[in-house]
Amino acid sequence: MSRPTALAIAAHPDDIELKMAGTLLLLKSAGWDIHYFNLSSGNGGSLEHNGEETEVIRSREARDAAAILGATWHPPIARDLEITYHPDLLRKVAAVIRRVRASIVLTHPFEDYMEDHTITARLATTAAFAHGIPNFQTDPPEPAYPDNLAVYHCMPHGGRTRLRRRVAPGAWVDTASVHGIARRALAAHRSQAGWLDASQGTNSYLATMDAHAEEAGQASGKFRLAEGWTRHLHLGFSTVDADPLAEVLGDRYLVNVSFEESLENPAAP
């Protein structure tokens, strides 16, 4: 019997490590196959190399990072700032989801600070929706499959929407036990140390990762380090309103009760 599969779909090399790798590692520890898919080559991420050279460097770094995580790496299908919601890209994303028969898709939120992230979230979600639709043709062709599939959205960068509204996740995952491995995977993206400092003033991308995990852990009120997730509505993706992360991770998964209450009573403060 084949093992269940989780697929992380992010925009750029290093996005998975910053926001999703801890949860991937916990699923791997639970016996799942994990997969690593950045839609963009990351060609824009350098002040020292041209786009073609940067693609080669970042591809090598992403492969190294995926190997550290124990994840299967999938090649990018676009370039920085060229991730668009278009049928050509949608068919390519859907092909990867079908090829690995994903049961969980982890991706960006619909609201984030840049369009590459938000469009990736839309592509990943629509492609996941199409996993069981035989008449939707993928590129390359892959057969549809009828299994239930759950989509989870990570926290936006900075914990806010592009219009600065603070965001709370639907649940937190305790990543303290695997944070060191995820951090080593992020460190594999060596070319980004100078680029992120110059372009975004992040000082140290490793320190940024630590801060994100600490902030999420503090917000949970329970965990020291965490990743925040919000589960997509199951309709069209699954025949049941299941929460597989909760089922698999057990006490390492904490539902945000306030978030759930806000869903039932949206007028509440």
Protein backbone atom coordinates (compact mmCIF):
# COMPACT_ATOMS: atom_id res chain seq x y z
CA MET A 1 0.00 0.00 0.00
CA SER A 2 1.38 3.40 -0.99
CA ARG A 3 2.08 6.01 1.64
CA PRO A 4 0.04 9.23 1.84
CA THR A 5 1.60 12.27 0.19
CA ALA A 6 1.96 15.91 1.18
CA LEU A 7 2.99 18.49 -1.44
CA ALA A 8 4.25 21.97 -0.59
CA ILE A 9 3.66 24.45 -3.43
CA ALA A 10 5.39 27.81 -2.99
CA ALA A 11 6.44 30.69 -5.20
CA HIS A 12 10.22 30.95 -4.75
CA PRO A 13 13.16 28.87 -3.56
CA ASP A 14 13.32 29.34 0.27
CA ASP A 15 9.57 30.07 0.74
CA ILE A 16 8.89 26.48 1.79
CA GLU A 17 11.65 26.56 4.39
CA LEU A 18 10.48 29.85 5.89
CA LYS A 19 6.82 28.91 6.35
CA MET A 20 6.10 25.22 5.64
CA ALA A 21 9.11 22.98 6.22
CA GLY A 22 8.42 22.19 9.86
CA THR A 23 5.00 20.77 9.10
CA LEU A 24 6.39 18.82 6.13
CA LEU A 25 9.04 17.27 8.37
CA LEU A 26 6.47 16.22 10.97
CA LEU A 27 4.39 14.55 8.26
CA LYS A 28 7.50 12.74 7.04
CA SER A 29 8.14 11.53 10.59
CA ALA A 30 4.58 10.20 10.61
CA GLY A 31 5.30 8.08 7.52
CA TRP A 32 4.18 10.42 4.74
CA ASP A 33 5.99 11.05 1.45
CA ILE A 34 6.76 14.75 1.14
CA HIS A 35 7.24 16.80 -2.02
CA TYR A 36 8.80 20.21 -2.67
CA PHE A 37 7.60 22.40 -5.56
CA ASN A 38 8.57 26.04 -6.15
CA LEU A 39 6.79 27.55 -9.15
CA SER A 40 9.49 30.14 -9.87
CA SER A 41 13.16 29.55 -10.61
CA GLY A 42 14.11 32.49 -8.38
CA ASN A 43 15.99 34.15 -11.25
CA GLY A 44 15.48 37.65 -9.82
CA GLY A 45 17.15 36.94 -6.50
CA SER A 46 20.66 38.29 -7.05
CA LEU A 47 22.60 41.53 -7.33
CA GLU A 48 25.72 39.72 -8.52
CA HIS A 49 24.58 37.30 -11.25
CA ASN A 50 22.34 37.60 -14.32
CA GLY A 51 19.02 35.77 -14.47
CA GLU A 52 20.31 32.64 -16.17
CA GLU A 53 23.20 32.26 -13.76
CA THR A 54 20.91 32.88 -10.80
CA GLU A 55 18.51 30.18 -11.97
CA VAL A 56 21.32 27.61 -11.99
CA ILE A 57 22.53 28.64 -8.53
CA ARG A 58 19.09 28.70 -6.97
CA SER A 59 18.08 25.40 -8.55
CA ARG A 60 21.13 23.76 -7.01
CA GLU A 61 20.38 25.31 -3.63
CA ALA A 62 16.72 24.23 -3.77
CA ARG A 63 17.70 20.67 -4.60
CA ASP A 64 20.10 20.67 -1.65
CA ALA A 65 17.38 22.03 0.64
CA ALA A 66 14.86 19.42 -0.51
CA ALA A 67 17.44 16.69 0.13
CA ILE A 68 17.98 17.97 3.69
CA LEU A 69 14.21 17.81 4.24
CA GLY A 70 14.01 14.35 2.67
CA ALA A 71 11.55 15.68 0.11
CA THR A 72 11.17 14.99 -3.62
CA TRP A 73 12.10 18.12 -5.58
CA HIS A 74 10.01 19.23 -8.58
CA PRO A 75 11.45 21.70 -11.13
CA PRO A 76 10.05 25.24 -11.43
CA ILE A 77 7.71 26.23 -14.23
CA ALA A 78 8.03 30.05 -14.26
CA ARG A 79 10.28 32.98 -13.35
CA ASP A 80 10.10 35.67 -10.69
CA LEU A 81 7.21 38.12 -11.21
CA GLU A 82 5.95 35.96 -14.10
CA ILE A 83 3.73 33.65 -12.07
CA THR A 84 0.35 34.41 -13.60
CA TYR A 85 -3.05 32.82 -13.24
CA HIS A 86 -3.10 31.26 -16.70
CA PRO A 87 -4.28 27.86 -18.01
CA ASP A 88 -0.76 26.95 -19.15
CA LEU A 89 0.66 27.19 -15.63
CA LEU A 90 -2.49 25.75 -14.08
CA ARG A 91 -2.17 22.58 -16.19
CA LYS A 92 1.47 22.18 -15.11
CA VAL A 93 0.67 22.56 -11.41
CA ALA A 94 -2.26 20.15 -11.69
CA ALA A 95 0.02 17.60 -13.37
CA VAL A 96 2.36 17.56 -10.37
CA ILE A 97 -0.53 17.22 -7.90
CA ARG A 98 -1.91 14.26 -9.86
CA ARG A 99 1.49 12.64 -10.38
CA VAL A 100 2.17 12.46 -6.64
CA ARG A 101 -1.51 11.83 -5.72
CA ALA A 102 -1.38 14.46 -3.01
CA SER A 103 -3.62 14.08 0.03
CA ILE A 104 -2.44 17.40 1.51
CA VAL A 105 -1.37 20.52 -0.38
CA LEU A 106 0.43 23.22 1.60
CA THR A 107 0.64 26.63 -0.06
CA HIS A 108 0.66 30.40 0.41
CA PRO A 109 -2.30 32.45 1.67
CA PHE A 110 -4.55 34.34 -0.74
CA GLU A 111 -3.45 37.60 0.92
CA ASP A 112 0.29 38.25 1.12
CA TYR A 113 2.75 41.04 0.48
CA MET A 114 3.53 40.13 -3.15
CA GLU A 115 1.67 38.81 -6.16
CA ASP A 116 3.90 35.80 -6.81
CA HIS A 117 2.73 34.40 -3.47
CA THR A 118 -0.97 35.15 -3.93
CA ILE A 119 -1.09 33.87 -7.51
CA THR A 120 0.73 30.71 -6.45
CA ALA A 121 -1.97 30.18 -3.84
CA ARG A 122 -4.66 30.52 -6.51
CA LEU A 123 -2.89 28.17 -8.93
CA ALA A 124 -2.27 25.57 -6.23
CA THR A 125 -5.86 25.71 -5.00
CA THR A 126 -7.48 25.48 -8.43
CA ALA A 127 -5.10 22.71 -9.49
CA ALA A 128 -5.96 20.81 -6.30
CA PHE A 129 -9.66 21.27 -7.03
CA ALA A 130 -9.08 19.71 -10.46
CA HIS A 131 -7.37 16.60 -9.06
CA GLY A 132 -10.50 14.49 -9.52
CA ILE A 133 -11.82 16.03 -12.76
CA PRO A 134 -10.89 13.69 -15.65
CA ASN A 135 -11.93 16.18 -18.32
CA PHE A 136 -9.41 18.76 -17.11
CA GLN A 137 -6.26 18.08 -19.12
CA THR A 138 -2.90 18.55 -17.42
CA ASP A 139 0.53 19.24 -18.93
CA PRO A 140 1.94 16.65 -19.22
CA PRO A 141 -1.15 14.44 -19.16
CA GLU A 142 -1.75 12.76 -15.79
CA PRO A 143 -4.82 10.74 -14.77
CA ALA A 144 -7.27 12.25 -12.31
CA TYR A 145 -7.67 10.50 -8.96
CA PRO A 146 -10.71 10.40 -6.65
CA ASP A 147 -9.02 10.63 -3.23
CA ASN A 148 -9.94 13.27 -0.67
CA LEU A 149 -7.52 16.19 -0.66
CA ALA A 150 -7.06 18.98 1.90
CA VAL A 151 -5.50 22.38 1.18
CA TYR A 152 -3.83 24.46 3.91
CA HIS A 153 -2.61 28.05 3.63
CA CYS A 154 0.41 29.24 5.60
CA MET A 155 0.71 32.61 7.30
CA PRO A 156 1.50 35.70 5.20
CA HIS A 157 4.91 37.29 5.50
CA GLY A 158 4.86 39.62 8.50
CA GLY A 159 1.58 38.13 9.67
CA ARG A 160 -0.41 40.75 7.76
CA THR A 161 -2.29 41.22 4.49
CA ARG A 162 -0.92 43.51 1.81
CA LEU A 163 -3.13 46.25 3.29
CA ARG A 164 -1.54 45.72 6.72
CA ARG A 165 -4.41 43.89 8.43
CA ARG A 166 -3.19 41.42 11.03
CA VAL A 167 -3.97 37.78 10.27
CA ALA A 168 -4.59 34.93 12.72
CA PRO A 169 -4.22 31.31 11.60
CA GLY A 170 -6.85 28.63 12.00
CA ALA A 171 -4.37 26.39 13.81
CA TRP A 172 -0.76 26.09 14.90
CA VAL A 173 1.68 23.22 14.42
CA ASP A 174 4.41 22.63 17.02
CA THR A 175 7.65 22.63 15.00
CA ALA A 176 10.20 22.87 17.83
CA SER A 177 11.41 19.30 17.39
CA VAL A 178 12.21 19.76 13.69
CA HIS A 179 13.13 23.45 13.56
CA GLY A 180 16.83 22.70 13.40
CA ILE A 181 16.44 20.57 10.27
CA ALA A 182 14.21 23.17 8.61
CA ARG A 183 16.80 25.82 9.49
CA ARG A 184 19.57 23.77 7.86
CA ALA A 185 17.43 23.49 4.74
CA LEU A 186 16.98 27.26 4.66
CA ALA A 187 20.73 27.73 5.12
CA ALA A 188 21.23 25.74 1.90
CA HIS A 189 19.91 28.83 0.06
CA ARG A 190 23.28 30.51 0.58
CA SER A 191 22.90 33.00 -2.28
CA GLN A 192 19.97 34.66 -0.53
CA ALA A 193 21.86 35.95 2.50
CA GLY A 194 23.11 39.10 0.78
CA TRP A 195 20.13 39.49 -1.54
CA LEU A 196 17.49 39.54 1.20
CA ASP A 197 19.56 41.90 3.30
CA ALA A 198 19.91 44.34 0.39
CA SER A 199 16.39 44.03 -1.06
CA GLN A 200 14.24 43.61 2.06
CA GLY A 201 16.46 44.54 4.99
CA THR A 202 15.95 41.18 6.68
CA ASN A 203 19.48 41.26 8.16
CA SER A 204 19.69 37.47 8.52
CA TYR A 205 17.23 35.22 6.76
CA LEU A 206 17.92 32.53 9.37
CA ALA A 207 17.10 34.97 12.18
CA THR A 208 13.94 35.92 10.28
CA MET A 209 12.90 32.27 10.18
CA ASP A 210 13.55 31.92 13.91
CA ALA A 211 11.51 35.05 14.63
CA HIS A 212 8.56 33.81 12.54
CA ALA A 213 8.54 30.51 14.42
CA GLU A 214 8.86 32.20 17.81
CA GLU A 215 6.04 34.64 17.06
CA ALA A 216 3.74 31.84 15.93
CA GLY A 217 4.62 29.82 19.00
CA GLN A 218 3.90 32.73 21.30
CA ALA A 219 0.58 33.39 19.55
CA SER A 220 -0.43 29.77 20.12
CA GLY A 221 -0.06 30.19 23.85
CA LYS A 222 1.26 26.63 24.02
CA PHE A 223 4.21 25.98 21.70
CA ARG A 224 7.73 27.44 21.78
CA LEU A 225 8.11 27.38 17.97
CA ALA A 226 5.28 26.94 15.50
CA GLU A 227 3.90 27.35 11.99
CA GLY A 228 0.42 28.77 11.46
CA TRP A 229 -2.08 27.23 9.05
CA THR A 230 -5.61 27.92 7.83
CA ARG A 231 -7.56 25.07 6.26
CA HIS A 232 -9.36 25.65 2.98
CA LEU A 233 -13.07 24.83 2.74
CA HIS A 234 -13.38 21.14 1.84
CA LEU A 235 -16.22 21.45 -0.69
CA GLY A 236 -15.10 20.17 -4.08
CA PHE A 237 -11.82 18.84 -2.68
CA SER A 238 -13.03 16.18 -0.28
CA THR A 239 -16.23 14.25 0.42
CA VAL A 240 -15.79 14.90 4.15
CA ASP A 241 -14.93 17.96 6.21
CA ALA A 242 -11.69 16.40 7.45
CA ASP A 243 -8.64 18.01 9.04
CA PRO A 244 -5.85 15.55 8.23
CA LEU A 245 -3.13 17.62 9.90
CA ALA A 246 -5.04 17.35 13.16
CA GLU A 247 -5.54 13.63 12.67
CA VAL A 248 -1.89 12.93 11.89
CA LEU A 249 -0.12 15.35 14.24
CA GLY A 250 -2.27 14.92 17.32
CA ASP A 251 -1.10 17.06 20.27
CA ARG A 252 1.36 18.85 18.00
CA TYR A 253 -1.63 20.52 16.32
CA LEU A 254 -3.62 23.20 18.14
CA VAL A 255 -6.85 24.63 16.76
CA ASN A 256 -7.28 28.37 17.20
CA VAL A 257 -10.58 28.44 19.06
CA SER A 258 -11.02 32.18 18.51
CA PHE A 259 -10.65 31.73 14.77
CA GLU A 260 -13.23 28.92 14.72
CA GLU A 261 -15.66 31.03 16.75
CA SER A 262 -15.22 33.91 14.32
CA LEU A 263 -16.29 31.62 11.48
CA GLU A 264 -19.57 30.86 13.26
CA ASN A 265 -20.12 34.47 14.34
CA PRO A 266 -18.36 36.77 11.86
CA ALA A 267 -19.84 39.88 13.49
CA ALA A 268 -17.99 39.16 16.72
CA PRO A 269 -15.14 41.58 17.51
